[in-house]
C-alpha positions as a printed Julia matrix, in Angstrom:
175×3 Matrix{Float64}:
 127.58   96.37   93.29
 125.72   99.05   91.31
 122.84   96.77   90.27
 122.02   95.8    93.87
 122.16   99.39   95.1
 120.05  100.53   92.17
 117.42   97.81   92.61
 117.17   98.64   96.32
 116.6   102.29   95.36
 113.98  101.2    92.81
 112.19   99.12   95.47
 112.24  102.03   97.92
 110.9   104.42   95.27
 108.04  102.1    94.29
 107.12  101.48   97.93
 107.07  105.25   98.51
 104.79  105.69   95.49
 102.43  103.05   96.82
 102.45  104.51  100.33
 101.73  107.99   98.92
  98.8   106.68   96.86
 100.43  107.48   93.52
 100.05  103.82   92.55
  97.88  101.09   94.03
 100.46   98.35   93.56
 103.53   97.35   91.55
 105.66   94.34   90.64
 108.94   93.87   88.83
 108.49   91.83   85.65
 110.25   91.13   82.37
 113.93   90.24   82.15
 114.86   91.83   85.48
 112.24   89.69   87.25
 113.39   86.6    85.36
 116.78   86.9    87.07
 115.11   85.96   90.36
 114.43   82.52   88.87
 117.16   81.89   86.29
 120.73   82.85   85.59
 121.42   86.48   84.74
 120.16   87.72   81.38
 120.99   90.86   79.44
 118.57   93.71   79.94
 118.76   97.45   79.53
 116.04   98.42   82.0
 113.75   97.32   84.8
 110.11   96.91   83.8
 107.62   97.71   86.55
 104.03   96.62   86.19
 101.92   99.22   87.99
  98.29   99.57   88.98
  97.45  103.25   88.82
  94.57  104.89   90.63
  91.51  105.6    88.48
  91.98  109.02   86.95
  90.35  111.48   84.62
  93.7   112.12   82.89
  94.61  110.69   79.52
  98.24  110.28   80.59
  97.79  107.78   83.42
 101.53  107.68   84.11
 101.97  111.45   84.55
 101.56  111.29   88.36
 104.36  108.69   88.55
 106.74  110.85   86.52
 105.79  113.92   88.58
 106.44  112.02   91.82
 109.83  110.85   90.53
 110.75  114.4    89.47
 109.92  115.7    92.96
 112.25  113.03   94.36
 115.07  114.16   92.06
 114.88  111.38   89.46
 114.98  112.39   85.81
 113.0   111.04   82.9
 114.78  109.54   79.92
 112.29  108.87   77.18
 109.74  106.43   78.55
 111.88  105.56   81.58
 113.0   107.19   84.8
 116.66  106.79   85.7
 117.18  105.42   89.2
 120.92  105.25   89.75
 122.39  103.38   86.8
 119.14  101.7    85.8
 116.31  103.05   83.64
 112.95  102.03   85.11
 109.98  101.73   82.77
 106.48  101.92   84.27
 103.93   99.8    82.44
 100.29  100.11   83.5
  98.3    96.9    83.9
  97.27   96.12   80.32
  95.19   92.94   80.48
  93.39   90.58   82.85
  96.55   88.4    82.74
  98.74   91.33   83.82
  96.22   92.22   86.52
  96.34   88.65   87.87
 100.15   88.63   87.69
 100.27   91.8    89.76
  97.75   90.51   92.3
  99.64   87.21   92.71
 103.16   88.73   92.81
 105.5    87.67   95.6
 107.08   90.12   98.0
 110.76   89.48   98.58
 113.33   91.26  100.71
 115.92   93.02   98.61
 118.79   94.33  100.72
 116.31   95.29  103.44
 113.68   96.78  101.12
 110.49   94.89  100.21
 110.23   94.33   96.46
 107.22   92.84   94.68
 108.17   90.45   91.85
 105.9    88.68   89.36
 105.91   84.91   89.96
 107.66   82.61   87.47
 104.43   81.06   86.18
 102.97   84.46   85.35
 106.27   85.64   83.83
 106.17   82.64   81.51
 102.58   83.19   80.4
 103.08   86.96   79.99
 106.1    86.18   77.78
 104.06   83.61   75.87
 101.37   86.23   75.25
 103.9    88.62   73.67
 105.49   85.93   71.53
 108.81   87.45   70.44
 111.92   85.27   70.17
 113.32   86.68   73.41
 110.0    85.95   75.12
 110.12   82.32   74.0
 113.69   82.16   75.32
 112.38   83.47   78.67
 109.72   80.73   78.82
 112.35   78.07   78.05
 114.75   79.46   80.66
 112.04   79.44   83.32
 111.12   75.84   82.49
 114.75   74.67   82.28
 115.6    76.28   85.62
 112.79   74.32   87.28
 111.07   77.56   88.29
 107.81   76.58   86.59
 106.38   73.35   85.26
 104.98   73.15   81.73
 101.69   71.88   83.19
 101.33   75.08   85.24
 101.98   77.21   82.14
  99.36   75.2    80.24
  96.81   75.69   83.03
  97.44   79.42   83.38
  97.57   79.94   79.6
  94.2    78.19   79.29
  92.69   80.41   81.96
  93.75   83.5    80.0
  92.8    82.43   76.47
  96.31   81.46   75.43
  95.89   77.69   74.98
  96.67   77.88   71.26
  99.8    79.96   71.91
 100.94   77.4    74.49
 100.32   74.47   72.13
 102.3    76.17   69.34
 105.15   76.91   71.76
 105.11   73.37   73.18
 105.09   71.79   69.71
 107.92   74.01   68.5
 110.21   73.92   71.54
 109.31   71.07   73.89
 108.0    68.16   71.82
 110.82   66.11   70.42
């Protein structure tokens, strides 16, 4: 299956980057990570949350793209194509994203370790973005039993998103 082979290659690439010191850490998040917890969802790419080393450069992702180019992977816009899958590197952008990365689980993917953001953090990250597809992600994670609403409420409160959670809960969960 192309997706499995590609995700294994993605995991190997990210682990190489970490081992080489290009990044400090990484975790799969977004729709591709959601598939660990729910049924398959449509997505065009794999989003990788990355912690980059402190740098003097304005383009903090340049070392990642340079590393990928040396390994024979080509850039396509904001992504790097690994097999059939575009991989988008997203630097840690908030204390919530930093916590999600720190608390990510490591799973074995076809023999390669792969770090994946936990379901509770996926839900709260989606809640923080607030698009329709993000709300659908939160609902899917709750409906699959991957995360309890109480855990989302707790984590949302810790990261200043209590109001966003209450609006979501009122709109989608209170009947």
